[in-house]
Amino acid sequence: MTPSLKKSPKIENACFKLITEDKEEVLISELAMKHSKFLTDFVSNFGFSPSVNGEKNPIQIQKVTGPTLKLIVKWCEHHKNDPKIREMDYCKVTAEWDQQFLQMDNEVMFDLVRASNFLDVRILFAISTKTIATWIKGKNSEQLRAIFGGTPSEKSEEKRKNSVGNNEKRRKIE
Amino acid sequence: MTENNEETIVPDEQCNLTSSTPMKSSDLENVESPIERKISIVECDGEGNPPIESSEETPPDLTSHSVAPRRRRSPRRPEVSASRLPLKVLNQIFQYLSLKDLRSAMLTCHSWNNALSMEDSDIWQQLLVQKLPEAAHSDPFLFVELRSARKKLRAWYFAWNTNDISRNNYIRTNGFTVHRQPVAQSTDGVRGKRGVSQGVHAFDITWDGPLGTVAVVGFATKHAALHCVGYIALLGSDDQSWGWNLVDNVLMHNGVQLGVYPKMNNPPKYEVGEKIRLVIDCDMHVAYFERNSEFLGIAFSHIPPLRLFPAVCAVYGNTEVTMVYVGSPQMG
């Protein structure tokens, strides 16, 4: 369960313990945690410090489930030694490892996006939303509904044909 | 209608994320959503017993296990989890999409539609900044009627067409104003980028320069001529166009003068800078004008059900006409 940690000079295995909604525990090192603005703010507000196996001050994370949190921690740990890059630069070319990392099912991806939004992991949020955007690109609405779910209603059928509001898009196709 | 694909926000060459993730089965017609896939895994044994294999299945295994054809499963719609993504997430995702993809997204489900209906959201602002020329942004009077970013973007798509214009005209840097160069013995016109054939549409036209002897405002089909020699009322000279000459207030179509408009004794002369709203009602097959929000009466009726483009023609050198599409007029 313990992710491979870079040994902190002072305390061995210094990290924080995150407890999710479904009672799973995930350990995250301080350096990796820097990626999550939510966690860094949380920790600084409460004055927590890393401890062995995070026993001292476990942090409850409300809205995230275990598997998703593990994924996020995995990404953060992998990137914990990254120098500070501007989000825009990072998005231009996605690293090899990240591409591999982002190969996942739709549902898992949506959970990841929601969790990275909640935990405010900006870079991960940007690249995962970009991935979802590439799924959307070039598909018509039926295909999108198949992937993402959603029910067409009569209203939207009518909208598709008639509505003035949609005209600019309808005419794009014609 | 051309779509400049090189202007998409995520050009495929630069974006090296693969888009193949959801399409685990390469056959698009047989596409199943991920939840359905998982359900099929659970159902595969006739007795409802879970399968022996783990759920990490590759596509070939999946098709060999799938029991029911897709149609039988369609009543059990997948959980609409993607449609329940929070607004902030959706905004971030949609930022990367081109206009065409946004349209598909809008039609996909209600929550996406709502997210994209927000007129001033960042998505539209970003596209607006991208598409509209610099001068259009800084002009304070151009978009007086249009409040939201999305409407301004839409007006851009209906503006004067740089490709459908007489060679003696050019469109100024703000993208919405056409300028006629001083060329002798020539009448020159221009059409909008998009024509309308359904619904009601209003175009605000402002003649910013001197009128000259002939200054016609109206609409035309794709086939109407936009240039001819001499100074004539080109718009309305044949059956492909309908025009209102602002100089003598006469309506023209098919070369025939249809009378003075508006129908009153001594209609007021057009003053430079007045805003004329051309309204084409394709459903009732009529067109009319308004001047400064005053309805002037039906100008043309029994308009054919063709695609009609807003158009003007001018003879005066260095005169200018601005046209902004404002959408559907509010009735009443």
Coordinates of C-alpha atoms in Angstrom, one line a residue, chain A residues 87 91-95 98-99 102-111 113-114 117 120 122 125-141 143-153 155-156 159-162 164-174, chain B residues 1-3 10 12 14-19 21-24 28 31-35 37-38 70 77-78 80-86 88-89 92-94 96-97 99-110 112-113 124 150 154 157-158 194-198 201 307 325 328:
Chain A
E87 CA 0.0 24.7 -16.9
C91 CA -0.5 20.7 -21.8
K92 CA 1.2 21.1 -25.1
V93 CA 2.9 17.8 -25.2
T94 CA 1.8 15.1 -22.8
A95 CA 4.5 12.9 -21.4
D98 CA 1.0 10.3 -18.6
Q99 CA -0.4 9.0 -21.8
L102 CA -4.5 8.1 -18.9
Q103 CA -5.5 4.9 -20.7
M104 CA -8.5 4.0 -18.7
D105 CA -12.2 3.4 -18.9
N106 CA -14.7 6.2 -19.2
E107 CA -16.1 5.8 -15.8
V108 CA -12.7 5.7 -14.2
M109 CA -11.7 8.8 -16.2
F110 CA -14.8 10.7 -15.1
D111 CA -14.1 9.9 -11.5
V113 CA -11.6 14.2 -13.4
R114 CA -14.0 14.9 -10.6
N117 CA -11.1 19.0 -9.7
D120 CA -7.3 20.9 -7.2
R122 CA -4.3 21.5 -11.8
F125 CA -7.1 18.1 -14.3
A126 CA -6.0 19.8 -17.4
I127 CA -4.6 16.7 -19.1
S128 CA -7.5 14.5 -18.2
T129 CA -10.1 17.0 -19.4
K130 CA -8.1 17.3 -22.6
T131 CA -8.3 13.5 -23.0
I132 CA -12.0 13.6 -22.6
A133 CA -12.2 16.4 -25.1
T134 CA -10.3 14.2 -27.6
W135 CA -13.0 11.6 -27.1
I136 CA -15.6 14.1 -28.0
K137 CA -13.9 15.5 -31.0
G138 CA -15.3 14.6 -34.4
K139 CA -18.3 12.6 -33.1
N140 CA -21.9 13.4 -33.7
S141 CA -24.4 13.4 -30.9
Q143 CA -22.1 8.6 -30.9
L144 CA -21.5 10.9 -28.0
R145 CA -24.7 9.6 -26.3
A146 CA -23.4 6.1 -26.7
I147 CA -20.2 6.9 -25.0
F148 CA -21.2 9.3 -22.4
G149 CA -24.8 8.4 -21.7
G150 CA -27.7 10.8 -21.9
T151 CA -31.2 10.7 -23.2
P152 CA -32.4 12.6 -26.2
S153 CA -35.7 14.1 -25.5
K155 CA -37.2 18.8 -27.0
S156 CA -33.7 18.2 -28.2
K159 CA -34.1 21.8 -31.2
R160 CA -31.9 20.0 -33.6
K161 CA -34.1 20.7 -36.5
N162 CA -35.5 24.1 -35.8
V164 CA -32.9 29.6 -33.9
G165 CA -30.5 29.2 -31.0
N166 CA -28.8 26.3 -32.7
N167 CA -28.7 27.9 -36.0
E168 CA -25.2 28.9 -36.0
K169 CA -24.2 25.3 -35.4
R170 CA -26.7 23.7 -37.7
R171 CA -25.5 25.8 -40.5
K172 CA -21.9 24.9 -39.8
I173 CA -22.8 21.5 -41.0
E174 CA -24.8 22.4 -44.0
Chain B
M1 CA -20.0 26.4 -45.7
T2 CA -16.4 26.0 -44.9
E3 CA -15.1 25.2 -41.5
V10 CA -6.7 21.2 -30.1
D12 CA -4.6 16.9 -33.9
Q14 CA -0.1 18.9 -31.5
C15 CA -2.2 16.8 -29.3
N16 CA -0.7 13.5 -28.9
L17 CA -3.3 12.0 -26.6
T18 CA -5.0 9.2 -28.3
S19 CA -8.7 9.4 -28.8
T21 CA -9.8 5.1 -25.2
P22 CA -13.5 4.7 -25.1
M23 CA -13.7 2.9 -28.4
K24 CA -12.3 -0.4 -27.1
L28 CA -18.3 2.1 -34.1
V31 CA -20.5 0.8 -29.8
E32 CA -21.5 0.1 -26.3
S33 CA -21.0 2.4 -23.4
P34 CA -18.7 1.2 -20.6
I35 CA -21.4 0.6 -18.1
R37 CA -20.0 -3.5 -21.1
K38 CA -19.7 -4.2 -17.5
R70 CA -27.2 -4.3 -28.5
R77 CA -29.6 3.2 -20.5
P78 CA -26.2 3.6 -19.0
V80 CA -25.7 9.3 -17.1
S81 CA -22.5 9.8 -15.2
A82 CA -20.8 11.9 -17.8
S83 CA -23.8 14.2 -18.0
R84 CA -23.6 14.7 -14.2
L85 CA -20.1 16.1 -14.3
P86 CA -19.9 19.4 -12.5
K88 CA -16.6 23.5 -14.0
V89 CA -15.4 20.2 -15.3
Q92 CA -12.8 22.9 -19.0
I93 CA -13.5 20.0 -21.3
F94 CA -15.5 22.1 -23.8
Y96 CA -10.8 22.3 -26.1
L97 CA -13.5 21.7 -28.6
L99 CA -17.6 24.8 -32.8
K100 CA -18.7 21.7 -34.7
D101 CA -17.9 19.5 -31.7
L102 CA -19.7 21.9 -29.4
R103 CA -22.8 21.4 -31.5
S104 CA -22.7 17.7 -31.1
A105 CA -22.1 18.1 -27.4
M106 CA -25.0 20.4 -27.1
L107 CA -27.3 17.8 -28.5
T108 CA -26.0 14.9 -26.4
C109 CA -27.8 15.5 -23.2
H110 CA -29.5 18.1 -21.1
W112 CA -24.3 19.6 -21.5
N113 CA -26.8 21.6 -23.3
W124 CA -17.7 31.3 -25.9
R150 CA -22.2 33.7 -27.9
R154 CA -22.9 34.0 -34.1
Y157 CA -20.6 33.8 -38.7
F158 CA -23.3 35.8 -40.5
R194 CA -24.7 32.7 -44.4
G195 CA -28.1 32.7 -45.9
V196 CA -31.4 31.9 -44.2
S197 CA -34.1 29.6 -45.3
Q198 CA -36.0 28.9 -42.1
H201 CA -33.9 36.5 -38.8
R307 CA -31.7 30.4 -49.1
Y325 CA -26.8 39.7 -37.4
S328 CA -34.5 36.3 -34.1

